[in-house]
């Protein structure tokens, strides 16, 4: 056979190509097998309109000896090529082996919009049933024209069949559209090619998906087996699917992937889960799947319709424990300044008394002129205990007077702060970002264990941010219920998907007034571009489903259904769910001081008793040592 290949550029800039294959006597081994698909693809595979013409003059049960491949655009169909390149194919014999190889390696099933025309002649008096090659399983535009010639009279009739992917009752087959004389007007006015697929005639579509509310939800039937059918429940994607199925007139069945995974590459590089089912054509399409560049090598997708974003779930900012309110009323720095000021002022007061006694030459009659008495005097002023005997000299009186003013200011501020701490306590700092997680000492966080089998894991693995990578390195993986229980214990956060966790918290962890103990910040971390419906390669119904889905999005129905599905699920779950609701209602009544508020005062009292006991022990030890020392020295002193 010879292959004549021509390619040109039309005035519109679109690709234009022609491939002609005809008999020769060269050997096939001279042509490398990788060249087979290139025969078809080199003709301008990016052209919006492509065609394949198969010519034969034998039995219609066999495939042709001559193959013509034409790629063109609608606007330049009659344009003349400006450049021609010819290559020779040398198979040993002109048989069907070449056609099988060409069809198997051409990838025709990946482009359902390619126009396929089979033209041939059959000698005989009866029509021969036709068969369709597996390579054309997705071809929507398939036309078979052949002439039946009589071996005696040499008269003939023209028979034209059209391929219908979805005939009556949803099956595929060939439909006779003309049988008669050879005339130019034979096909005028007839629907040779159906340009727009708008009715699937009740055909069955297989949907592979996994539960991910509010997008997808279903119930497993009794005696369920992995990879089996499931029963859809009310959710966003099934509402969309019902509307699309009604519009395009098809039926569907919903199955789970056998390995219960979304789809990642295994150690051998093969796809698992939903993506693997689409790559192996075990399913027609899936819902709510993230279309990553790697996944799109084995599947197609329609328009993004759902947001994918991570959020951080933590406890709402809590009031600190009240047992230390008496200490927290002042900051640590202020407490240190007050204690240091008390010590310094007591030393100054003691020095003033000593200096006045020394320079005046008179014995002081003050009963608290030693250092310990000065310390207790300053502390007593803080406790609003007026000294039993004020100083007699003017300089000391001035010092004591200003000290009382200082103590009044400090004690008044302390009372005000303590009252506010007991009545309206402050809140802990909320967790809003990944940086806040890393800034918390002893804080832990987790995500749902299914994340490791989803494409969303690449948000962490492929992130250039060192903060995101560190968050993933220290991340733990729990189930939803366990993770939220850990959050309720405190010191833990849960990283999950926005819509998914909103429904779980609102339906199972909120009271009748809508109060929940969980805090979900407004900061979101988008995951790639979002969620889409993904299809097996070459699915002929991709374009019509995409078209109807686009109409649903633009009409606002998708947004409305999303909000409505969430509201209905929250209402039904609160009413019928067996999950225990965690009611954490806010106390809106009057705050009454209790032991939990003033535990710090008792702790301070116990601390004072402990210090007094230690002081007593120290005094006793010192006294004993001093007595022993005197007893040993007493004979020497007497002598």
Coordinates of C-alpha atoms in Angstrom, one line a residue:
X1 CA 0.0 0.0 0.0
X2 CA 1.0 3.6 -0.4
X3 CA 0.1 6.4 1.9
X4 CA -0.3 9.9 0.5
X5 CA -0.4 12.5 3.2
X6 CA -1.1 16.2 2.6
X7 CA -1.5 19.0 5.0
X8 CA -2.2 22.6 4.5
X9 CA -3.4 25.8 6.2
X10 CA -6.6 27.3 5.0
X11 CA -7.4 31.0 4.9
X12 CA -9.1 30.7 8.3
X13 CA -5.9 29.3 9.8
X14 CA -7.4 25.8 10.6
X15 CA -5.7 22.5 9.8
X16 CA -6.5 20.7 6.6
X17 CA -5.2 17.2 5.9
X18 CA -5.6 14.1 3.7
X19 CA -4.4 10.5 4.1
X20 CA -4.8 8.0 1.2
X21 CA -3.9 4.4 1.6
X22 CA -3.8 2.0 -1.4
X23 CA -2.3 -1.3 -2.5
X24 CA 1.3 -2.0 -3.0
X25 CA 3.6 -5.0 -2.7
X26 CA 6.1 -3.8 -0.2
X27 CA 6.7 -5.6 3.1
X28 CA 5.1 -4.3 6.2
X29 CA 8.2 -4.9 8.4
X30 CA 9.9 -2.0 6.7
X31 CA 7.5 0.5 8.4
X32 CA 7.9 1.0 12.2
X33 CA 4.7 0.4 14.1
X34 CA 4.8 3.8 15.9
X35 CA 4.1 5.3 12.5
X36 CA 0.5 3.8 12.4
X37 CA -1.2 6.3 14.7
X38 CA 0.9 9.2 13.3
X39 CA -0.8 8.6 9.9
X40 CA -4.1 9.7 11.4
X41 CA -2.9 12.2 14.0
X42 CA -0.4 14.2 11.8
X43 CA -3.2 15.4 9.6
X44 CA -4.2 18.2 12.1
X45 CA -5.9 16.5 15.0
X46 CA -6.7 19.9 16.5
X47 CA -9.1 20.6 13.7
X48 CA -12.7 21.2 15.0
X49 CA -14.1 18.9 12.3
X50 CA -12.5 15.6 11.3
X51 CA -13.5 12.9 8.8
X52 CA -12.6 9.4 8.0
X53 CA -13.5 7.7 4.7
X54 CA -13.2 3.9 4.3
X55 CA -13.3 2.6 0.7
X56 CA -13.8 -1.1 -0.1
X57 CA -15.2 -3.3 -2.8
X58 CA -15.7 -6.6 -1.0
X59 CA -18.1 -8.3 1.5
X60 CA -19.5 -5.9 4.0
X61 CA -18.6 -8.3 6.8
X62 CA -14.9 -7.5 6.1
X63 CA -13.1 -4.2 6.3
X64 CA -11.6 -2.3 3.4
X65 CA -8.4 -2.6 1.5
X66 CA -8.2 1.2 0.9
X67 CA -8.5 3.8 3.6
X68 CA -8.8 7.5 3.1
X69 CA -8.5 9.8 6.1
X70 CA -9.6 13.4 5.8
X71 CA -9.2 16.1 8.4
X72 CA -10.7 19.5 7.6
X73 CA -12.6 22.5 9.0
X74 CA -16.1 23.5 8.1
X75 CA -14.9 26.8 6.8
X76 CA -12.1 25.5 4.6
X77 CA -13.5 22.2 3.4
X78 CA -12.9 23.1 -0.3
X79 CA -9.7 24.9 0.1
X80 CA -6.7 23.6 -1.8
X81 CA -3.7 22.4 0.1
X82 CA -0.5 24.5 -0.2
X83 CA 2.0 21.9 0.9
X84 CA 2.2 18.1 0.2
X85 CA 4.3 15.4 1.9
X86 CA 4.2 11.8 0.7
X87 CA 5.3 8.7 2.6
X88 CA 5.1 5.1 1.5
X89 CA 3.7 2.2 3.6
X90 CA 4.8 -1.2 2.5
X91 CA 2.6 -4.0 3.9
X92 CA 3.0 -7.5 2.4
X93 CA -0.5 -8.0 1.2
X94 CA -3.6 -5.9 1.0
X95 CA -5.7 -7.6 3.7
X96 CA -7.7 -6.7 6.7
X97 CA -4.7 -7.0 9.1
X98 CA -3.6 -3.5 8.1
X99 CA -7.1 -2.1 8.6
X100 CA -7.3 -3.7 12.1
X101 CA -4.0 -2.2 13.1
X102 CA -4.9 1.2 11.7
X103 CA -8.3 1.3 13.5
X104 CA -6.9 0.0 16.7
X105 CA -4.1 2.5 16.9
X106 CA -5.8 5.5 15.4
X107 CA -7.6 6.5 18.6
X108 CA -10.9 7.1 16.8
X109 CA -12.9 6.2 19.9
X110 CA -11.4 9.2 21.6
X111 CA -13.2 11.6 19.3
X112 CA -16.9 10.9 19.0
X113 CA -17.4 13.9 16.7
X114 CA -15.3 12.4 13.8
X115 CA -17.3 11.9 10.7
X116 CA -16.9 8.3 9.4
X117 CA -18.0 7.3 5.9
X118 CA -17.8 3.7 4.7
X119 CA -18.2 3.3 0.9
X120 CA -18.1 0.1 -1.0
X121 CA -19.5 -2.3 -3.6
X122 CA -21.0 -5.8 -2.9
X123 CA -21.6 -8.3 -5.7
X124 CA -24.7 -10.3 -5.2
X125 CA -28.4 -10.1 -5.1
X126 CA -29.1 -9.8 -1.4
X127 CA -28.0 -7.3 1.2
X128 CA -25.4 -8.5 3.7
X129 CA -25.8 -7.6 7.4
X130 CA -23.2 -5.1 8.5
X131 CA -20.9 -5.1 11.6
X132 CA -19.2 -2.2 13.2
X133 CA -15.6 -2.2 14.4
X134 CA -14.9 -1.7 18.1
X135 CA -12.9 1.4 17.2
X136 CA -16.2 3.1 16.2
X137 CA -17.9 2.4 19.5
X138 CA -18.1 6.2 20.4
X139 CA -18.6 7.5 16.9
X140 CA -21.8 9.5 16.6
X141 CA -21.5 10.3 12.9
X142 CA -21.2 7.0 11.1
X143 CA -22.6 6.5 7.5
X144 CA -22.3 3.4 5.4
X145 CA -23.0 3.6 1.7
X146 CA -22.6 0.6 -0.5
X147 CA -23.9 -0.6 -3.9
X148 CA -25.4 -4.1 -4.4
X149 CA -24.6 -5.2 -7.9
X150 CA -26.3 -8.1 -9.7
X151 CA -23.9 -10.6 -11.1
X152 CA -26.2 -11.2 -14.1
X153 CA -27.7 -8.0 -15.1
X154 CA -25.1 -5.7 -13.6
X155 CA -27.9 -3.6 -12.3
X156 CA -27.7 -2.4 -8.7
X157 CA -29.3 -0.5 -5.9
X158 CA -27.7 1.9 -3.4
X159 CA -28.2 1.2 0.3
X160 CA -27.4 3.8 3.0
X161 CA -27.2 3.0 6.7
X162 CA -26.7 5.5 9.5
X163 CA -25.2 4.6 12.9
X164 CA -27.3 5.5 15.8
X165 CA -25.6 5.2 19.2
X166 CA -29.0 5.5 21.0
X167 CA -31.7 3.9 18.9
X168 CA -35.1 3.0 20.3
X169 CA -34.9 1.5 23.8
X170 CA -31.5 3.0 24.2
X171 CA -29.5 0.4 22.2
X172 CA -27.0 1.1 19.4
X173 CA -27.1 -0.2 15.8
X174 CA -27.5 0.7 12.2
X175 CA -30.6 2.4 10.8
X176 CA -31.6 2.1 7.1
X177 CA -32.2 5.6 5.7
X178 CA -32.3 4.9 2.0
X179 CA -32.5 2.0 -0.5
X180 CA -33.1 2.7 -4.1
X181 CA -31.6 3.8 -7.4
X182 CA -28.3 5.6 -7.9
X183 CA -29.4 9.3 -8.2
X184 CA -27.7 12.5 -7.1
X185 CA -30.8 13.5 -5.2
X186 CA -31.1 10.3 -3.3
X187 CA -29.9 11.7 0.0
X188 CA -31.1 15.3 -0.4
X189 CA -33.4 16.2 2.5
X190 CA -32.5 13.2 4.6
X191 CA -30.8 13.3 8.0
X192 CA -27.5 11.8 7.0
X193 CA -25.6 12.9 10.1
X194 CA -27.3 14.0 13.4
X195 CA -25.5 17.2 14.3
X196 CA -26.8 17.5 17.8
X197 CA -27.3 14.6 20.3
X198 CA -30.3 15.6 22.3
X199 CA -32.1 12.4 22.9
X200 CA -30.5 9.2 24.2
X201 CA -33.7 7.2 23.8
X202 CA -33.6 5.9 27.3
X203 CA -30.0 4.6 27.1
X204 CA -28.4 3.4 30.3
X205 CA -25.5 5.4 31.7
X206 CA -23.2 4.0 34.4
X207 CA -22.2 6.6 37.1
X208 CA -19.3 5.8 39.3
X209 CA -19.0 7.9 42.4
X210 CA -18.4 8.1 46.2
X211 CA -20.3 9.7 49.0
X212 CA -19.4 13.4 49.6
X213 CA -22.3 15.4 50.9
X214 CA -23.8 17.9 50.0
X215 CA -22.7 16.9 46.5
X216 CA -23.2 13.1 46.5
X217 CA -25.0 10.9 49.0
X218 CA -26.5 7.4 48.7
X219 CA -27.5 4.4 50.7
X220 CA -26.0 0.9 50.3
X221 CA -28.7 -1.8 49.9
X222 CA -28.8 -5.0 51.9
X223 CA -26.3 -7.7 50.9
X224 CA -24.1 -5.0 49.2
X225 CA -21.0 -6.1 47.5
X226 CA -18.0 -3.8 46.7
X227 CA -18.4 -2.2 43.3
X228 CA -22.2 -2.8 43.4
X229 CA -25.1 -0.5 42.8
X230 CA -26.2 2.0 45.5
X231 CA -29.4 3.9 46.1
X232 CA -29.2 7.7 45.5
X233 CA -30.4 10.0 48.3
X234 CA -31.3 13.7 48.0
X235 CA -28.2 15.7 47.3
X236 CA -27.0 18.4 44.8
X237 CA -25.5 16.2 42.1
X238 CA -28.4 13.7 42.0
X239 CA -30.8 16.6 41.6
X240 CA -28.7 17.8 38.7
X241 CA -28.5 14.3 37.3
X242 CA -32.2 13.8 37.4
X243 CA -32.8 17.1 35.6
X244 CA -30.2 16.3 32.9
X245 CA -31.5 12.7 32.5
X246 CA -35.0 14.0 32.0
X247 CA -33.8 16.5 29.4
X248 CA -31.7 14.1 27.4
X249 CA -33.9 11.1 28.0
X250 CA -31.5 8.6 29.5
X251 CA -31.5 6.3 32.5
X252 CA -28.6 5.7 34.9
X253 CA -27.3 3.4 37.5
X254 CA -25.0 4.5 40.3
X255 CA -22.1 2.3 41.6
X256 CA -19.2 2.6 44.0
X257 CA -15.7 1.9 42.9
X258 CA -14.6 -1.6 44.0
X259 CA -11.7 -0.3 46.1
X260 CA -13.6 2.6 47.6
X261 CA -11.1 5.2 46.5
X262 CA -11.3 8.4 44.6
X263 CA -8.3 7.8 42.4
X264 CA -4.6 7.9 42.8
X265 CA -1.7 6.1 41.0
X266 CA -0.6 2.9 42.7
X267 CA 3.0 1.6 42.9
X268 CA 2.8 0.3 39.3
X269 CA 1.5 3.6 37.9
X270 CA -2.1 2.3 37.4
X271 CA -5.1 4.4 38.5
X272 CA -7.3 3.3 41.4
X273 CA -10.8 4.1 42.4
X274 CA -13.1 6.3 40.3
X275 CA -10.4 7.4 38.0
X276 CA -9.3 3.9 37.3
X277 CA -12.9 2.9 36.5
X278 CA -13.2 5.7 33.9
X279 CA -9.8 4.9 32.5
X280 CA -10.8 1.2 32.0
X281 CA -14.2 2.3 30.7
X282 CA -16.0 0.4 33.5
X283 CA -18.1 3.5 34.1
X284 CA -19.3 6.3 31.9
X285 CA -18.8 9.3 34.1
X286 CA -18.5 10.3 37.8
X287 CA -19.7 13.2 39.8
X288 CA -17.8 15.5 42.2
X289 CA -14.3 14.8 41.2
X290 CA -11.2 17.1 41.1
X291 CA -9.8 17.3 37.5
X292 CA -6.0 17.4 38.0
X293 CA -3.6 17.5 35.0
X294 CA -2.5 14.0 35.7
X295 CA -6.1 12.6 35.8
X296 CA -7.0 14.4 32.6
X297 CA -4.6 12.2 30.7
X298 CA -7.1 9.3 31.1
X299 CA -10.5 11.1 31.4
X300 CA -12.4 14.2 30.3
X301 CA -14.4 16.7 32.4
X302 CA -17.1 19.2 32.1
X303 CA -17.3 22.7 33.6
X304 CA -16.3 23.3 37.3
X305 CA -19.5 23.7 39.3
X306 CA -18.5 23.3 43.0
X307 CA -16.0 25.0 45.3
X308 CA -13.3 23.0 47.0
X309 CA -11.7 24.7 50.0
X310 CA -10.2 23.6 53.3
X311 CA -11.2 25.3 56.5
X312 CA -10.0 24.9 60.1
X313 CA -12.5 23.8 62.7
X314 CA -11.6 24.6 66.3
X315 CA -13.4 25.3 69.6
X316 CA -14.9 28.8 69.7
X317 CA -12.8 31.3 71.7
X318 CA -13.3 30.2 75.3
X319 CA -13.2 32.2 78.5
X320 CA -10.1 31.3 80.5
X321 CA -10.5 29.3 83.7
X322 CA -11.8 31.5 86.5
X323 CA -9.9 30.0 89.4
X324 CA -7.0 32.3 88.7
X325 CA -9.1 35.5 88.0
X326 CA -7.6 37.1 91.2
X327 CA -4.2 36.8 89.6
X328 CA -5.1 37.6 86.0
X329 CA -6.7 40.8 87.1
X330 CA -3.3 42.4 86.7
X331 CA -0.7 41.4 84.1
X332 CA 2.5 39.6 85.1
X333 CA 4.6 42.6 84.4
X334 CA 2.4 44.8 86.6
X335 CA 2.5 42.3 89.4
X336 CA 6.3 42.3 89.3
X337 CA 6.4 46.1 89.3
X338 CA 4.1 46.3 92.3
X339 CA 6.1 43.8 94.3
X340 CA 9.4 45.5 93.4
X341 CA 8.0 48.9 94.3
X342 CA 6.8 47.6 97.7
X343 CA 10.3 46.2 98.5
X344 CA 12.1 49.4 97.3
X345 CA 9.7 51.7 99.1
X346 CA 10.1 49.6 102.4
X347 CA 13.9 49.9 102.2
X348 CA 13.7 53.6 101.6
X349 CA 11.3 54.1 104.5
X350 CA 13.6 52.1 106.8
X351 CA 16.7 54.2 105.6
X352 CA 14.7 57.4 106.2
X353 CA 13.9 56.4 109.8
X354 CA 17.5 55.3 110.5
X355 CA 18.9 58.5 108.9
X356 CA 16.6 60.7 110.8
X357 CA 17.5 59.0 114.1
X358 CA 21.2 59.2 113.3
X359 CA 21.3 62.9 112.3
X360 CA 18.8 64.1 114.9
X361 CA 20.8 62.4 117.7
X362 CA 17.6 61.2 119.3
X363 CA 16.4 57.7 119.9
X364 CA 13.5 56.9 117.7
X365 CA 10.4 55.8 119.4
X366 CA 8.9 54.3 116.2
X367 CA 7.9 50.7 116.7
X368 CA 8.2 49.7 113.0
X369 CA 11.6 51.2 112.1
X370 CA 13.2 47.8 111.4
X371 CA 13.1 46.5 107.8
X372 CA 10.5 43.8 108.4
X373 CA 8.2 46.3 110.0
X374 CA 8.6 48.6 107.1
X375 CA 7.7 45.8 104.7
X376 CA 4.5 44.9 106.6
X377 CA 3.6 48.6 106.8
X378 CA 3.7 48.9 103.0
X379 CA 1.8 45.7 102.5
X380 CA -0.8 46.8 105.1
X381 CA -1.4 50.0 103.1
X382 CA -2.2 47.8 100.1
X383 CA -4.7 45.9 102.2
X384 CA -6.2 49.3 103.4
X385 CA -5.0 48.7 106.9
X386 CA -4.1 52.1 108.5
X387 CA -0.8 51.9 110.4
X388 CA -1.2 51.7 114.2
X389 CA 1.4 54.5 114.7
X390 CA 2.2 56.9 111.9
X391 CA 5.8 58.3 111.7
X392 CA 6.6 61.5 113.6
X393 CA 9.1 63.2 111.4
X394 CA 8.1 65.2 108.3
X395 CA 10.2 63.4 105.6
X396 CA 8.8 60.0 106.6
X397 CA 5.3 61.3 106.7
X398 CA 5.6 62.7 103.2
X399 CA 6.9 59.3 101.9
X400 CA 4.0 57.4 103.7
X401 CA 1.4 59.9 102.3
X402 CA 2.4 59.5 98.7
X403 CA 2.6 55.7 99.3
X404 CA -1.0 55.7 100.4
X405 CA -2.0 57.5 97.2
X406 CA -0.1 55.0 95.1
X407 CA -1.8 52.1 97.0
X408 CA -5.3 53.6 96.4
X409 CA -4.7 53.9 92.7
X410 CA -3.4 50.4 92.4
X411 CA -6.1 48.7 94.5
X412 CA -8.9 50.6 92.7
X413 CA -7.6 49.5 89.4
X414 CA -7.3 45.9 90.7
X415 CA -10.9 45.9 91.9
X416 CA -12.2 47.1 88.6
X417 CA -10.2 44.6 86.6
X418 CA -11.2 41.7 88.9
X419 CA -14.9 42.6 88.6
X420 CA -14.6 42.7 84.8
X421 CA -12.8 39.3 84.8
X422 CA -15.5 37.7 86.9
X423 CA -18.4 39.1 85.1
X424 CA -17.3 39.4 81.5
X425 CA -14.2 37.2 81.1
X426 CA -11.9 37.6 78.1
X427 CA -11.7 35.1 75.2
X428 CA -8.9 33.0 74.0
X429 CA -7.4 33.8 70.6
X430 CA -9.3 32.1 67.7
X431 CA -7.5 29.8 65.2
X432 CA -8.0 31.3 61.7
X433 CA -5.0 30.3 59.6
X434 CA -2.3 27.7 59.3
X435 CA 0.1 30.2 60.9
X436 CA -2.1 30.3 64.0
X437 CA -1.9 26.5 64.2
X438 CA 1.9 26.5 64.2
X439 CA 2.1 29.4 66.7
X440 CA 0.1 27.5 69.4
X441 CA 2.3 25.6 71.8
X442 CA 1.2 22.0 72.3
X443 CA -1.6 22.3 69.7
X444 CA -2.5 19.4 67.5
X445 CA -4.6 19.0 64.4
X446 CA -6.0 16.3 62.1
X447 CA -7.9 15.7 58.8
X448 CA -10.2 13.0 57.7
X449 CA -8.5 9.7 56.7
X450 CA -10.0 9.7 53.2
X451 CA -7.9 12.7 52.3
X452 CA -4.9 10.3 51.6
X453 CA -6.7 8.7 48.7
X454 CA -8.0 11.9 47.1
X455 CA -6.4 14.4 44.7
X456 CA -6.8 17.1 47.3
X457 CA -3.7 15.6 49.0
X458 CA -1.7 17.4 46.3
X459 CA -2.7 20.7 47.9
X460 CA -0.2 19.8 50.6
X461 CA 2.3 17.7 48.7
X462 CA 2.7 20.2 45.9
X463 CA 2.5 23.4 47.9
X464 CA 5.6 25.7 47.8
X465 CA 4.7 27.2 51.1
X466 CA 6.8 25.9 54.1
X467 CA 3.9 26.6 56.4
X468 CA 1.5 24.3 54.5
X469 CA 4.2 21.6 54.3
X470 CA 4.8 21.8 58.0
X471 CA 1.0 21.6 58.7
X472 CA 0.8 18.4 56.6
X473 CA 3.9 16.9 58.2
X474 CA 2.4 17.2 61.7
X475 CA -1.1 16.3 60.6
X476 CA -3.0 13.3 62.1
X477 CA -5.8 11.4 60.4
X478 CA -9.0 10.5 62.1
X479 CA -12.6 9.8 61.2
X480 CA -15.0 12.7 61.3
X481 CA -16.6 11.8 64.7
X482 CA -13.3 11.1 66.4
X483 CA -11.8 14.3 65.1
X484 CA -14.6 16.5 66.3
X485 CA -14.5 14.8 69.7
X486 CA -10.8 15.7 69.9
X487 CA -11.7 19.3 69.1
X488 CA -14.2 19.4 71.9
X489 CA -11.6 18.3 74.4
X490 CA -9.6 21.4 73.5
X491 CA -6.1 22.0 72.1
X492 CA -7.0 20.4 68.8
X493 CA -8.2 21.5 65.4
X494 CA -9.8 19.7 62.4
X495 CA -9.0 20.6 58.8
X496 CA -11.9 19.7 56.5
X497 CA -13.9 20.7 53.4
X498 CA -16.1 23.8 53.8
X499 CA -19.5 22.6 52.7
X500 CA -18.9 19.1 54.1
X501 CA -18.1 20.3 57.6
X502 CA -20.7 23.0 57.6
X503 CA -23.5 20.4 57.2
X504 CA -22.0 18.0 59.8
X505 CA -21.6 20.7 62.4
X506 CA -25.0 22.3 61.8
X507 CA -26.9 19.0 61.8
X508 CA -25.2 17.1 64.6
X509 CA -23.3 19.5 66.8
X510 CA -25.7 22.4 67.2
X511 CA -28.7 23.1 69.5
X512 CA -32.2 24.1 68.5
X513 CA -31.1 27.8 68.5
X514 CA -28.2 27.2 66.1
X515 CA -25.5 27.5 68.7
X516 CA -22.5 25.3 68.2
X517 CA -19.2 25.0 70.2
X518 CA -17.2 24.9 67.0
X519 CA -15.6 27.9 65.4
X520 CA -15.2 27.9 61.5
X521 CA -13.3 30.9 60.3
X522 CA -13.9 32.8 57.1
X523 CA -10.4 32.1 55.9
X524 CA -10.5 29.4 53.2
X525 CA -7.7 27.5 51.4
X526 CA -9.0 26.8 47.8
X527 CA -8.2 23.3 46.4
X528 CA -7.2 23.6 42.7
X529 CA -10.1 24.8 40.6
X530 CA -12.9 23.0 42.3
X531 CA -15.1 20.0 41.5
X532 CA -16.4 18.8 38.2
X533 CA -18.1 15.8 36.5
X534 CA -15.5 13.6 34.8
X535 CA -16.1 11.3 31.8
X536 CA -14.4 8.4 30.2
X537 CA -12.4 9.3 27.2
X538 CA -14.5 9.6 24.0
X539 CA -17.9 9.6 25.8
X540 CA -20.3 10.7 23.1
X541 CA -22.7 12.2 25.6
X542 CA -20.1 14.6 27.1
X543 CA -21.1 17.5 25.0
X544 CA -24.9 17.3 25.5
X545 CA -24.5 16.8 29.3
X546 CA -22.1 19.7 29.5
X547 CA -24.5 21.8 27.6
X548 CA -27.5 21.1 29.9
X549 CA -25.3 21.4 33.0
X550 CA -24.1 24.8 31.8
X551 CA -27.8 25.8 31.6
X552 CA -28.4 24.7 35.1
X553 CA -25.4 26.7 36.4
X554 CA -26.3 29.9 34.6
X555 CA -30.0 29.7 35.6
X556 CA -28.9 29.7 39.3
X557 CA -30.5 26.3 40.0
X558 CA -27.2 24.7 41.1
X559 CA -26.7 27.4 43.8
X560 CA -30.3 27.2 44.9
X561 CA -30.2 23.4 45.1
X562 CA -27.0 23.5 47.1
X563 CA -28.5 25.8 49.8
X564 CA -31.8 23.8 49.8
X565 CA -30.1 20.4 50.1
X566 CA -28.1 21.6 53.1
X567 CA -31.2 23.0 54.8
X568 CA -33.2 19.9 54.2
X569 CA -30.4 17.6 55.5
X570 CA -29.9 19.7 58.6
X571 CA -33.6 19.6 59.4
X572 CA -34.0 15.9 58.7
X573 CA -30.8 14.9 60.6
X574 CA -31.8 16.9 63.7
X575 CA -35.2 15.2 63.6
X576 CA -34.4 11.6 62.8
X577 CA -30.7 11.1 63.3
X578 CA -29.5 8.7 66.0
X579 CA -26.4 10.7 66.5
X580 CA -26.3 12.3 70.0
X581 CA -26.6 16.0 69.6
X582 CA -24.1 18.0 71.6
X583 CA -26.1 20.9 73.1
X584 CA -23.8 23.7 74.2
X585 CA -26.2 26.5 74.8
X586 CA -24.9 29.8 75.9
X587 CA -25.8 30.9 79.4
X588 CA -27.8 34.1 78.9
X589 CA -28.8 34.5 82.5
X590 CA -27.3 36.4 85.4
X591 CA -23.7 35.4 86.4
X592 CA -23.5 34.3 90.0
X593 CA -20.1 34.0 91.6
X594 CA -19.2 30.5 92.5
X595 CA -16.3 28.5 93.8
X596 CA -14.9 28.2 90.2
X597 CA -14.5 32.0 90.1
X598 CA -12.6 32.5 93.4
X599 CA -10.6 29.3 93.6
X600 CA -7.5 31.4 93.3
X601 CA -8.2 33.2 96.5
X602 CA -8.2 29.8 98.4
X603 CA -5.1 28.7 96.5
X604 CA -3.4 31.9 97.7
X605 CA -4.4 31.3 101.2
X606 CA -3.1 27.7 101.1
X607 CA 0.1 29.0 99.6
X608 CA 0.4 31.5 102.4
X609 CA -0.1 28.8 105.0
X610 CA 2.6 26.7 103.2
X611 CA 5.0 29.6 103.3
X612 CA 4.3 30.2 107.0
X613 CA 4.9 26.5 107.7
X614 CA 8.2 26.6 105.8
X615 CA 9.2 29.8 107.7
X616 CA 8.4 28.1 111.0
X617 CA 10.5 25.1 109.9
X618 CA 13.3 27.4 109.0
X619 CA 13.1 29.3 112.3
X620 CA 13.1 26.0 114.2
X621 CA 16.1 24.7 112.4
X622 CA 18.0 28.0 112.9
X623 CA 17.1 28.1 116.6
X624 CA 18.2 24.5 117.1
X625 CA 21.5 25.1 115.4
X626 CA 22.0 28.2 117.4
X627 CA 21.3 26.4 120.7
X628 CA 23.7 23.6 119.8
X629 CA 26.3 26.1 119.0
X630 CA 25.8 28.0 122.3
X631 CA 25.8 24.7 124.3
X632 CA 29.2 23.8 122.8
X633 CA 30.7 27.2 123.6
X634 CA 29.2 27.6 127.1
X635 CA 32.2 25.8 129.0
X636 CA 34.6 28.0 127.2
X637 CA 32.6 31.1 127.9
X638 CA 32.4 30.2 131.6
X639 CA 36.1 29.6 131.9

